[in-house]
Each structure stands twice: as structure tokens, then as C-alpha cells.
Amino acid sequence: METMIRFNQSIPNEKLLGYEELKARFVETGAWGLLSCIDLHECDSKTIRDPEAVKEYVVQLCSLIEMRRFGECVVVNFGEDERVAGLSMTQLIETSLISGHFANLTNSAYIDIFSCKFYNPYAAAEFTRSYFSAGDYTMQLNLRR
């Protein structure tokens, strides 16, 4: 499995950081929030097409990264263009938002987790990969200031 982690310019030289180093950078830079963009490929086609499975994913993810959900998870199926058709999801959390889109044509998923409360993006990515049985994933991290 290939895992690629990219960082934005707020983390110099696209250096790969471990969890503790990333957490320290979050504090040192006075980051307002952390955005994780997780792109999953070769997902289980049944799971990414099941609205209840997507909602359960959000519940479990929020528990894992210790985020409090605000309201219900919204999952809709739309997209007239076959290239982008699939489920989309939004879940407000008390510290911001989790969203995602699931592309039926390619069995891919695109998950964004944004929170002003620090969380472990590596644990979130591995859980997400496992939940959707993805063949691989890439992740981009962005410290928002």
C-alpha cells in the first residue's frame, strides 16, 4: 500500500512529520486549525454507496478523533455526470466540519476533516482506509492560520 503525505507551505520543505512533531508544530505556529484531505482509491463499492455505512463511519471517526458531532450527519446521492456521481456527506462538529464525496465510477472517496482542535490525522487516515477497505490513500495536511 502506498501512502503519500503532503504538507502545505506552512510546514517547510514538505517534510514528513511524525504525530508528536506535527502536534508541536500546531502549537508553535499558533495554528487556528488542522485540515486533513484524505483521498482513498479502490474502495469497497458496496460501502461507499451505502448512506447508513457512511453515517456509521462518521460516528466512529468522531469517536476515534474525539470530536463532538453537532446535529445529524447529512448524506445525499447526487451527480448527473457519471464521473462525479455518488454520495456526499457533511457532519458539523463542535470544532468545525467533516465532509466527503464518494465517486461511484472510480470507487474513490475524498474525505476532509477540518478542526480547530488538534487531532491525530494519521489515525484518522488509517481508520478511514480500513473502514472503506481502500487499496491505498494519499493525505494532505494543512495547518490553518
Coordinates of N, CA and C in Angstrom, one line a residue:
M1 N 0.8 -1.2 0.0 CA 0.0 0.0 0.0 C 0.9 1.2 0.0
E2 N 0.6 2.2 -0.9 CA 1.3 3.4 -1.0 C 0.6 4.5 -0.2
T3 N 1.3 5.1 0.7 CA 0.7 6.2 1.4 C 1.6 7.4 1.2
M4 N 1.0 8.5 0.7 CA 1.7 9.7 0.5 C 1.1 10.8 1.3
I5 N 2.0 11.5 2.0 CA 1.6 12.6 2.9 C 2.2 13.9 2.3
R6 N 1.4 14.8 2.1 CA 1.9 16.1 1.6 C 1.6 17.2 2.6
F7 N 2.4 18.2 2.7 CA 2.1 19.3 3.6 C 2.0 20.6 2.8
N8 N 1.3 21.5 3.3 CA 1.3 22.8 2.6 C 2.5 23.6 3.0
Q9 N 2.5 24.9 2.5 CA 3.7 25.7 2.7 C 3.9 26.1 4.2
S10 N 2.9 25.9 5.0 CA 3.1 26.3 6.4 C 4.1 25.3 7.1
I11 N 4.3 24.2 6.5 CA 5.3 23.3 7.0 C 6.4 23.2 6.0
P12 N 7.6 23.8 6.2 CA 8.6 23.9 5.2 C 9.1 22.6 4.6
N13 N 9.5 22.7 3.4 CA 10.1 21.6 2.6 C 9.3 20.3 2.5
E14 N 8.0 20.4 2.7 CA 7.2 19.2 2.6 C 7.8 18.1 3.4
K15 N 8.3 18.4 4.5 CA 8.9 17.4 5.4 C 7.9 16.5 6.0
L16 N 8.1 15.3 6.0 CA 7.2 14.4 6.7 C 7.3 14.5 8.2
L17 N 6.3 14.7 8.9 CA 6.3 14.9 10.3 C 5.6 13.7 11.0
G18 N 6.2 13.3 12.1 CA 5.5 12.3 12.9 C 4.4 13.0 13.7
Y19 N 3.6 12.3 14.4 CA 2.5 12.8 15.1 C 2.9 13.9 16.1
E20 N 3.9 13.5 17.0 CA 4.3 14.5 18.0 C 4.9 15.7 17.4
E21 N 5.7 15.6 16.3 CA 6.2 16.8 15.7 C 5.1 17.7 15.1
L22 N 4.2 17.0 14.5 CA 3.1 17.8 13.9 C 2.3 18.5 15.0
K23 N 2.1 17.8 16.1 CA 1.3 18.4 17.2 C 2.1 19.6 17.7
A24 N 3.4 19.5 17.9 CA 4.3 20.6 18.3 C 4.2 21.7 17.3
R25 N 4.2 21.4 16.1 CA 4.2 22.5 15.0 C 2.8 23.2 15.1
F26 N 1.8 22.5 15.4 CA 0.4 23.1 15.5 C 0.5 24.1 16.6
V27 N 1.1 23.8 17.8 CA 1.2 24.7 18.9 C 2.1 25.8 18.6
E28 N 3.3 25.5 18.1 CA 4.3 26.5 17.9 C 3.9 27.6 16.9
T29 N 3.2 27.2 15.9 CA 2.8 28.2 14.8 C 1.5 28.9 15.2
G30 N 0.9 28.5 16.3 CA -0.4 29.2 16.7 C -1.5 28.8 15.6
A31 N -1.4 27.7 15.1 CA -2.3 27.3 14.1 C -3.8 27.4 14.6
W32 N -4.6 27.9 13.7 CA -6.0 28.0 14.1 C -6.8 26.7 13.9
G33 N -6.3 25.9 13.0 CA -6.9 24.6 12.8 C -6.0 23.6 11.9
L34 N -6.5 22.4 11.9 CA -5.8 21.4 11.1 C -6.8 20.8 10.1
L35 N -6.4 20.8 8.8 CA -7.2 20.3 7.7 C -6.5 19.0 7.2
S36 N -7.2 17.9 7.2 CA -6.7 16.7 6.6 C -7.5 16.4 5.4
C37 N -6.9 16.2 4.2 CA -7.6 15.8 3.0 C -7.1 14.4 2.7
I38 N -8.0 13.5 2.8 CA -7.7 12.1 2.6 C -8.3 11.6 1.3
D39 N -7.6 11.2 0.3 CA -8.0 10.6 -0.9 C -7.9 9.1 -0.9
L40 N -9.0 8.4 -1.0 CA -8.9 6.9 -1.0 C -9.2 6.4 -2.4
H41 N -8.5 5.3 -2.7 CA -8.7 4.7 -4.0 C -9.0 3.2 -3.8
E42 N -9.7 2.7 -4.8 CA -10.0 1.2 -4.8 C -10.8 0.8 -3.5
C43 N -11.8 1.7 -3.2 CA -12.7 1.4 -2.0 C -13.6 0.3 -2.3
D44 N -14.2 -0.3 -1.2 CA -15.2 -1.3 -1.4 C -16.5 -0.6 -2.0
S45 N -16.9 -1.1 -3.1 CA -18.0 -0.4 -3.8 C -19.3 -0.4 -3.1
K46 N -19.6 -1.4 -2.3 CA -20.8 -1.5 -1.5 C -20.8 -0.5 -0.4
T47 N -19.7 -0.4 0.3 CA -19.7 0.5 1.5 C -19.8 2.0 1.1
I48 N -19.2 2.4 0.0 CA -19.2 3.8 -0.4 C -20.6 4.2 -1.0
R49 N -21.4 3.2 -1.3 CA -22.7 3.5 -1.9 C -23.8 3.4 -0.9
D50 N -23.5 3.1 0.4 CA -24.5 2.8 1.4 C -24.5 4.0 2.4
P51 N -25.6 4.8 2.3 CA -25.7 6.0 3.2 C -25.6 5.7 4.7
E52 N -26.1 4.5 5.1 CA -26.1 4.2 6.5 C -24.6 3.8 6.9
A53 N -23.9 3.2 6.0 CA -22.5 2.9 6.3 C -21.7 4.1 6.4
V54 N -22.0 5.1 5.6 CA -21.2 6.4 5.6 C -21.5 7.1 7.0
K55 N -22.8 7.1 7.4 CA -23.1 7.7 8.7 C -22.5 7.0 9.8
E56 N -22.4 5.7 9.8 CA -21.7 5.0 10.8 C -20.2 5.3 10.8
Y57 N -19.6 5.4 9.7 CA -18.2 5.8 9.6 C -18.0 7.1 10.3
V58 N -18.9 8.1 10.1 CA -18.7 9.4 10.7 C -18.8 9.3 12.3
V59 N -19.7 8.5 12.8 CA -19.9 8.3 14.2 C -18.6 7.7 14.8
Q60 N -18.1 6.7 14.1 CA -16.9 6.0 14.6 C -15.6 6.9 14.5
L61 N -15.6 7.7 13.4 CA -14.4 8.6 13.2 C -14.4 9.6 14.3
C62 N -15.6 10.2 14.5 CA -15.7 11.3 15.6 C -15.3 10.7 16.9
S63 N -15.7 9.5 17.2 CA -15.3 8.9 18.5 C -13.7 8.7 18.5
L64 N -13.2 8.2 17.4 CA -11.7 8.0 17.4 C -10.9 9.3 17.6
I65 N -11.3 10.3 16.9 CA -10.5 11.6 17.0 C -11.1 12.5 18.1
E66 N -12.0 12.0 18.8 CA -12.6 12.8 20.0 C -13.2 14.1 19.6
M67 N -14.0 14.0 18.6 CA -14.8 15.2 18.1 C -16.2 15.0 18.5
R68 N -16.8 16.1 18.9 CA -18.3 16.1 19.3 C -19.1 16.5 18.0
R69 N -20.0 15.5 17.6 CA -20.8 15.8 16.5 C -21.9 16.9 16.9
F70 N -22.2 17.7 15.9 CA -23.2 18.8 16.1 C -24.3 18.5 15.1
G71 N -25.4 18.0 15.6 CA -26.5 17.6 14.7 C -26.3 16.3 14.0
E72 N -27.1 16.0 13.0 CA -27.1 14.8 12.3 C -26.2 14.9 11.1
C73 N -25.6 13.7 10.7 CA -24.8 13.6 9.5 C -25.8 13.7 8.3
V74 N -25.5 14.5 7.3 CA -26.3 14.6 6.1 C -25.6 13.8 5.0
V75 N -26.3 12.9 4.4 CA -25.7 12.1 3.3 C -26.7 12.2 2.1
V76 N -26.3 12.7 1.0 CA -27.1 12.8 -0.2 C -26.4 12.1 -1.4
N77 N -27.3 11.6 -2.3 CA -26.7 11.0 -3.5 C -27.1 11.9 -4.7
F78 N -26.1 12.4 -5.4 CA -26.4 13.2 -6.5 C -25.2 13.2 -7.5
G79 N -25.4 13.9 -8.6 CA -24.4 14.0 -9.6 C -25.0 13.4 -10.9
E80 N -25.4 14.3 -11.8 CA -25.8 13.8 -13.1 C -24.7 13.2 -14.0
D81 N -23.5 13.8 -13.8 CA -22.3 13.4 -14.6 C -21.8 12.1 -13.9
E82 N -21.7 11.1 -14.7 CA -21.3 9.8 -14.2 C -19.9 9.8 -13.5
R83 N -19.1 10.7 -14.0 CA -17.7 10.9 -13.4 C -17.7 11.3 -12.0
V84 N -18.7 12.0 -11.5 CA -18.8 12.5 -10.2 C -19.9 12.0 -9.3
A85 N -20.8 11.2 -9.9 CA -22.0 10.7 -9.2 C -21.6 9.9 -8.0
G86 N -22.4 10.1 -6.9 CA -22.1 9.3 -5.7 C -22.7 10.0 -4.5
L87 N -22.4 9.5 -3.4 CA -22.8 10.1 -2.1 C -21.9 11.2 -1.7
S88 N -22.5 12.2 -1.1 CA -21.8 13.3 -0.5 C -22.2 13.4 1.0
M89 N -21.3 13.7 1.9 CA -21.6 13.7 3.3 C -21.1 15.0 3.9
T90 N -21.8 15.5 4.9 CA -21.4 16.6 5.8 C -21.8 16.3 7.2
Q91 N -20.8 16.5 8.1 CA -21.1 16.4 9.5 C -20.5 17.6 10.2
L92 N -21.3 18.5 10.8 CA -20.8 19.5 11.6 C -20.2 18.9 12.9
I93 N -19.1 19.5 13.3 CA -18.6 19.1 14.6 C -18.4 20.4 15.4
E94 N -18.4 20.3 16.7 CA -18.3 21.5 17.5 C -17.1 22.4 17.2
T95 N -16.1 21.7 16.7 CA -14.9 22.5 16.3 C -14.7 22.7 14.8
S96 N -15.7 22.4 14.0 CA -15.7 22.7 12.6 C -16.5 21.7 11.8
L97 N -15.9 20.9 10.8 CA -16.6 20.2 9.8 C -15.9 18.9 9.3
I98 N -16.6 17.9 9.1 CA -16.1 16.7 8.3 C -17.0 16.6 7.1
S99 N -16.4 16.5 5.9 CA -17.1 16.3 4.7 C -16.5 15.3 3.8
G100 N -17.2 14.8 2.9 CA -16.7 13.8 2.0 C -17.5 13.6 0.7
H101 N -16.9 13.1 -0.3 CA -17.6 12.7 -1.5 C -17.1 11.3 -1.9
F102 N -18.0 10.5 -2.4 CA -17.7 9.1 -2.8 C -18.0 9.0 -4.3
A103 N -17.0 8.7 -5.1 CA -17.2 8.7 -6.5 C -17.4 7.2 -7.0
N104 N -18.7 7.0 -7.5 CA -19.0 5.6 -7.9 C -18.2 5.1 -9.0
L105 N -18.0 5.9 -10.0 CA -17.3 5.5 -11.2 C -15.9 4.9 -10.9
T106 N -15.2 5.5 -10.0 CA -13.8 5.1 -9.7 C -13.6 4.4 -8.3
N107 N -14.7 4.2 -7.6 CA -14.7 3.7 -6.3 C -13.6 4.4 -5.4
S108 N -13.7 5.7 -5.5 CA -12.8 6.6 -4.7 C -13.6 7.4 -3.7
A109 N -12.9 7.9 -2.7 CA -13.5 8.7 -1.7 C -12.6 9.9 -1.4
Y110 N -13.2 11.0 -1.1 CA -12.4 12.2 -0.8 C -13.0 12.8 0.5
I111 N -12.2 12.6 1.6 CA -12.6 13.0 2.9 C -11.8 14.2 3.4
D112 N -12.5 15.2 3.9 CA -11.9 16.4 4.5 C -12.3 16.5 6.0
I113 N -11.3 16.6 6.8 CA -11.5 16.8 8.3 C -10.9 18.1 8.7
F114 N -11.7 19.0 9.1 CA -11.2 20.3 9.5 C -11.6 20.6 10.9
S115 N -10.7 20.9 11.8 CA -11.0 21.2 13.2 C -10.0 22.2 13.8
C116 N -10.5 23.1 14.6 CA -9.6 24.0 15.3 C -9.0 23.3 16.5
K117 N -9.5 22.1 16.9 CA -9.0 21.3 17.9 C -8.0 20.3 17.3
F118 N -6.8 20.2 17.8 CA -5.9 19.2 17.2 C -6.4 17.8 17.4
Y119 N -6.1 17.0 16.4 CA -6.5 15.6 16.4 C -5.4 14.8 15.7
N120 N -5.4 13.5 15.7 CA -4.4 12.7 15.1 C -4.8 12.3 13.7
P121 N -4.3 13.1 12.7 CA -4.7 12.8 11.3 C -4.2 11.5 10.7
Y122 N -3.2 11.0 11.3 CA -2.7 9.7 10.8 C -3.6 8.5 11.3
A123 N -4.1 8.6 12.5 CA -5.1 7.6 13.0 C -6.4 7.8 12.2
A124 N -6.8 9.0 11.9 CA -8.0 9.2 11.1 C -7.9 8.6 9.7
A125 N -6.7 8.8 9.1 CA -6.5 8.3 7.7 C -6.5 6.8 7.7
E126 N -5.8 6.2 8.7 CA -5.7 4.7 8.7 C -7.1 4.1 9.0
F127 N -7.8 4.7 9.9 CA -9.2 4.2 10.2 C -10.0 4.4 8.9
T128 N -10.0 5.5 8.2 CA -10.8 5.7 7.0 C -10.4 4.7 6.0
R129 N -9.1 4.5 5.8 CA -8.7 3.5 4.8 C -9.3 2.1 5.1
S130 N -9.2 1.7 6.4 CA -9.7 0.4 6.8 C -11.2 0.3 6.6
Y131 N -11.9 1.4 7.1 CA -13.4 1.3 7.1 C -13.9 1.1 5.6
F132 N -13.3 1.8 4.7 CA -13.8 1.7 3.3 C -13.0 0.7 2.5
S133 N -12.1 -0.1 3.2 CA -11.3 -1.1 2.5 C -10.6 -0.6 1.3
A134 N -10.0 0.6 1.4 CA -9.3 1.2 0.3 C -8.0 0.5 0.0
G135 N -7.6 0.4 -1.3 CA -6.4 -0.2 -1.7 C -5.2 0.7 -1.2
D136 N -5.4 2.0 -1.4 CA -4.4 3.0 -0.9 C -5.0 4.3 -0.7
Y137 N -4.2 5.2 -0.2 CA -4.7 6.6 0.0 C -3.5 7.6 0.0
T138 N -3.9 8.8 -0.2 CA -2.9 9.9 -0.1 C -3.6 10.9 0.9
M139 N -2.7 11.6 1.6 CA -3.3 12.6 2.6 C -2.5 13.9 2.5
Q140 N -3.2 15.0 2.5 CA -2.5 16.3 2.6 C -2.9 16.9 3.9
L141 N -2.0 17.5 4.6 CA -2.2 18.2 5.8 C -2.0 19.7 5.7
N142 N -2.8 20.4 6.3 CA -2.7 21.9 6.2 C -3.0 22.5 7.5
L143 N -1.9 23.2 8.1 CA -2.2 23.9 9.3 C -2.7 25.3 8.9
R144 N -3.9 25.5 9.4 CA -4.6 26.8 9.0 C -4.2 27.9 10.0
R145 N -3.9 29.0 9.6 CA -3.6 30.1 10.5 C -4.4 31.4 10.2

